[in-house]
mmCIF file of C-alpha atoms in Angstrom:
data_model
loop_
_atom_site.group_PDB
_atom_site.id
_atom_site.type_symbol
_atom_site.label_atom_id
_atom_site.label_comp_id
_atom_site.label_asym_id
_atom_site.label_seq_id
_atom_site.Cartn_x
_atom_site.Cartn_y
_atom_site.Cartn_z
ATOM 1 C CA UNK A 1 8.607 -1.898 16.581
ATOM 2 C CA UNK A 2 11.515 -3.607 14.977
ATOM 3 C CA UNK A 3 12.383 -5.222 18.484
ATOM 4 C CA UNK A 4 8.857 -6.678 19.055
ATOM 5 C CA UNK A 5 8.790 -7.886 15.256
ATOM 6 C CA UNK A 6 12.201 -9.528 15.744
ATOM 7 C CA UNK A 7 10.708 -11.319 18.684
ATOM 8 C CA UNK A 8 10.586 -15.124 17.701
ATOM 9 C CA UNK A 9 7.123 -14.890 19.163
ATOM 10 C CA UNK A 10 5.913 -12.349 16.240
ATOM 11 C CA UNK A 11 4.051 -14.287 13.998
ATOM 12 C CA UNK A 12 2.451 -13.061 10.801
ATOM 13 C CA UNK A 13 -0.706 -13.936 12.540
ATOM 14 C CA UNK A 14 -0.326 -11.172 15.199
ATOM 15 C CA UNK A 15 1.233 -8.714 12.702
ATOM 16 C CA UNK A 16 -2.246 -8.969 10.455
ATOM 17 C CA UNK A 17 -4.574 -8.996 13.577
ATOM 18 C CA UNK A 18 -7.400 -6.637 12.957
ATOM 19 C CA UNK A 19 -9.096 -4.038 15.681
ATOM 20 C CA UNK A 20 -13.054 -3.665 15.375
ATOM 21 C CA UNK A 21 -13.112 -1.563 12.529
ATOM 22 C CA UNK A 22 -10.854 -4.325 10.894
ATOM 23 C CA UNK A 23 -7.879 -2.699 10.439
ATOM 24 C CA UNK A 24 -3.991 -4.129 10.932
ATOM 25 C CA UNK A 25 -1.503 -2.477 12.515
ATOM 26 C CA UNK A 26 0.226 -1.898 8.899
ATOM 27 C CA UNK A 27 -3.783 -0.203 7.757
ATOM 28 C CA UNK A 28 -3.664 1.904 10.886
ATOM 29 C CA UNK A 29 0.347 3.376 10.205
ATOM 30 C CA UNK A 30 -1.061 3.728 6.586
ATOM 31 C CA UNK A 31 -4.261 5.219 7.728
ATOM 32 C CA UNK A 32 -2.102 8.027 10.115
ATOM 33 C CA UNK A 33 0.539 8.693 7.767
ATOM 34 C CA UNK A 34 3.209 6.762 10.054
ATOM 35 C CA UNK A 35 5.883 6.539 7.058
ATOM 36 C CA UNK A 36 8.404 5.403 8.955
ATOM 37 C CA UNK A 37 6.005 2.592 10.928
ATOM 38 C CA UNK A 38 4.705 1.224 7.608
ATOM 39 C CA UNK A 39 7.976 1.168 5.961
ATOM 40 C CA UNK A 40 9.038 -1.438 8.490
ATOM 41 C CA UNK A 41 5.886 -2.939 8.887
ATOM 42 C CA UNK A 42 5.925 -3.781 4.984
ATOM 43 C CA UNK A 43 9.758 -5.361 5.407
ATOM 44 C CA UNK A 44 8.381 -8.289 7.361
ATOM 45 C CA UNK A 45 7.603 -11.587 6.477
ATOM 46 C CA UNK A 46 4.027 -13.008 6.922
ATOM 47 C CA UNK A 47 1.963 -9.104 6.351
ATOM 48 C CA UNK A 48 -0.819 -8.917 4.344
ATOM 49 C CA UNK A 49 -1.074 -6.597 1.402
ATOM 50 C CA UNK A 50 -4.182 -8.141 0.387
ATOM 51 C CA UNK A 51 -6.250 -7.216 3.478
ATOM 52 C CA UNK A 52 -9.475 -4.924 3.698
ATOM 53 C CA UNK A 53 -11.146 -2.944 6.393
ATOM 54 C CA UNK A 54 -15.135 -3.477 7.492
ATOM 55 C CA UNK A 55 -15.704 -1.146 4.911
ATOM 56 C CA UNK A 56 -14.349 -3.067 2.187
ATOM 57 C CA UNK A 57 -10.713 -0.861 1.521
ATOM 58 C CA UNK A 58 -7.770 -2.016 0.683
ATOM 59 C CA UNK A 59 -4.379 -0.508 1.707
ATOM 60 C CA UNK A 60 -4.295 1.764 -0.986
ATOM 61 C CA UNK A 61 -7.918 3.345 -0.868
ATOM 62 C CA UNK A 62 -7.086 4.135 3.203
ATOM 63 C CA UNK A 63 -3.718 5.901 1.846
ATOM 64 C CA UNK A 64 -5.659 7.698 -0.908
ATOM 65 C CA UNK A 65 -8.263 8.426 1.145
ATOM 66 C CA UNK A 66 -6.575 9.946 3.917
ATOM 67 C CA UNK A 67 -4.784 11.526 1.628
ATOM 68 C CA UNK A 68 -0.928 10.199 2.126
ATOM 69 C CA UNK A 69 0.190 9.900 -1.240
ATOM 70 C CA UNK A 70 3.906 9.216 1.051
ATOM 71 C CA UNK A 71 2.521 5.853 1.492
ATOM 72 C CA UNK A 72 1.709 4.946 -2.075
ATOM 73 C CA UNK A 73 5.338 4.099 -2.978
ATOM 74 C CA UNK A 74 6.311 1.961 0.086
ATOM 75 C CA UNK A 75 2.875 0.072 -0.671
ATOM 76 C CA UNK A 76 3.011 -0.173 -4.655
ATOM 77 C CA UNK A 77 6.071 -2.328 -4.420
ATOM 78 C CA UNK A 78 4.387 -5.083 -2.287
ATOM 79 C CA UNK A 79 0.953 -4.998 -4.282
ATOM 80 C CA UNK A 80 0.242 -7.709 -6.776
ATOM 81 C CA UNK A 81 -1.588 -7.628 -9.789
ATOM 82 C CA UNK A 82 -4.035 -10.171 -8.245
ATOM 83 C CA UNK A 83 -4.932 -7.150 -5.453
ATOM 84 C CA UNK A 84 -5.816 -5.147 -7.674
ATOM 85 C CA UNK A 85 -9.655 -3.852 -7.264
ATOM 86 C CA UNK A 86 -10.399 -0.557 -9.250
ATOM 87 C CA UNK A 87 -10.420 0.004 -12.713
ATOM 88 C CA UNK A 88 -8.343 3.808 -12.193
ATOM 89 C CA UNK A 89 -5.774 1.117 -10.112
ATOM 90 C CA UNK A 90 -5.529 -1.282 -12.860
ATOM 91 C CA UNK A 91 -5.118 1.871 -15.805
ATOM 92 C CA UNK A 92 -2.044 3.141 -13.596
ATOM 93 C CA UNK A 93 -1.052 -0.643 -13.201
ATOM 94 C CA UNK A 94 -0.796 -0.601 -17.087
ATOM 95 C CA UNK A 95 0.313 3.089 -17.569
ATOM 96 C CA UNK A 96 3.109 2.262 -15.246
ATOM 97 C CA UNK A 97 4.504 -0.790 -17.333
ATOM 98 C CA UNK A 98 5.044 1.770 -20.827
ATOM 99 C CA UNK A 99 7.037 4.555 -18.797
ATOM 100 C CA UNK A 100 10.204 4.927 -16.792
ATOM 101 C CA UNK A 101 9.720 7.374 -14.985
ATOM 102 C CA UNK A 102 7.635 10.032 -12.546
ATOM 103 C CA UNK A 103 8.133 12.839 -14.991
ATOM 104 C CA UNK A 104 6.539 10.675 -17.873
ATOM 105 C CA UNK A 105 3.851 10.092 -15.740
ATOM 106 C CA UNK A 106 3.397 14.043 -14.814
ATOM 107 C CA UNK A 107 3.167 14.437 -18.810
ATOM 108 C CA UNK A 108 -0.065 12.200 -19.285
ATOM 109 C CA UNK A 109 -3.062 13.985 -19.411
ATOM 110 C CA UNK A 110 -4.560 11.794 -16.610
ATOM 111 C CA UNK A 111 -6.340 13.150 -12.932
ATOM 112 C CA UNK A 112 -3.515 13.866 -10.315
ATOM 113 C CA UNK A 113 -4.610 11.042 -7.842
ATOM 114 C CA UNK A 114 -3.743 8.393 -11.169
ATOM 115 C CA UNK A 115 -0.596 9.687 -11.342
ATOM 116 C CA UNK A 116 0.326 9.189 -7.475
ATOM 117 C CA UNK A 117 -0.771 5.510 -8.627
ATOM 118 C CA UNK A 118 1.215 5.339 -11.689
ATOM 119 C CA UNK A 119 3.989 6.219 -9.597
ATOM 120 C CA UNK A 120 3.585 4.142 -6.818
ATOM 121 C CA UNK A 121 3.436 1.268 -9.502
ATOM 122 C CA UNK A 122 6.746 2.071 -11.428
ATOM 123 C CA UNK A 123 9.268 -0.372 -11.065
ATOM 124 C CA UNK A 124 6.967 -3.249 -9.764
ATOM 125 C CA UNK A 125 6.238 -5.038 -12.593
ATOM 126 C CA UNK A 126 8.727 -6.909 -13.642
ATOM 127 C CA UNK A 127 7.902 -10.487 -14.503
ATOM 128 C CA UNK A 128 3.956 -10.540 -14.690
#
């Protein structure tokens, strides 16, 4: 993977090509629970974070709904505020700027699946 996306001929454009469910290569590692794929998927220049499937889902509602809370942490510090869709994702947007840390997040009295989100958001806010 990192050979074809050094390839001068990589563009962003065939990086965020979608199949006929309209998916990208980095919504399909996601969607799998390639870790190591997505991880250097998300390092190059050009992907889009902001992308949706047919269905309407972002990155982050395939992770969450195939269940690969992994992913949530090599996504979170790529997503923007402007991406973000759900109300529970812009509450652990928010949570996430008042704590420091994972275990502050584990003592909220909040659904499990928020605080996979508050985690995956810690750290990224800085300058909004």
């Amino acid at each position: 993977l990192r050979l074809f996306c050094s390839d001068h001929r990589c563009t962003p454009a065939m990086l965020n090509m979608k199949d006929k469910w309209g998916m990208t290569a980095l919504m399909i590692a996601v969607e799998r629970g390639y870790l190591e794929t997505a991880r250097e998927l998300v390092t190059m220049k050009g992907i889009d974070f902001g992308t949706v499937n047919r269905q309407g889902k972002t990155l982050i509602e395939v992770a969450r709904r195939q269940e690969h809370a992994e992913m949530l942490p090599v996504l979170g510090k790529h997503y923007f505020v402007s991406q973000l869709r759900t109300l529970e994702e812009i509450a652990a947007f928010n949570i996430a700027k008042h704590i420091t840390c994972e275990s502050d997040a584990e003592k909220l009295e909040i659904p499990p699946v928020t605080i996979s989100l508050v985690t995956m958001f810690l750290g990224t806010h800085s300058g909004d």
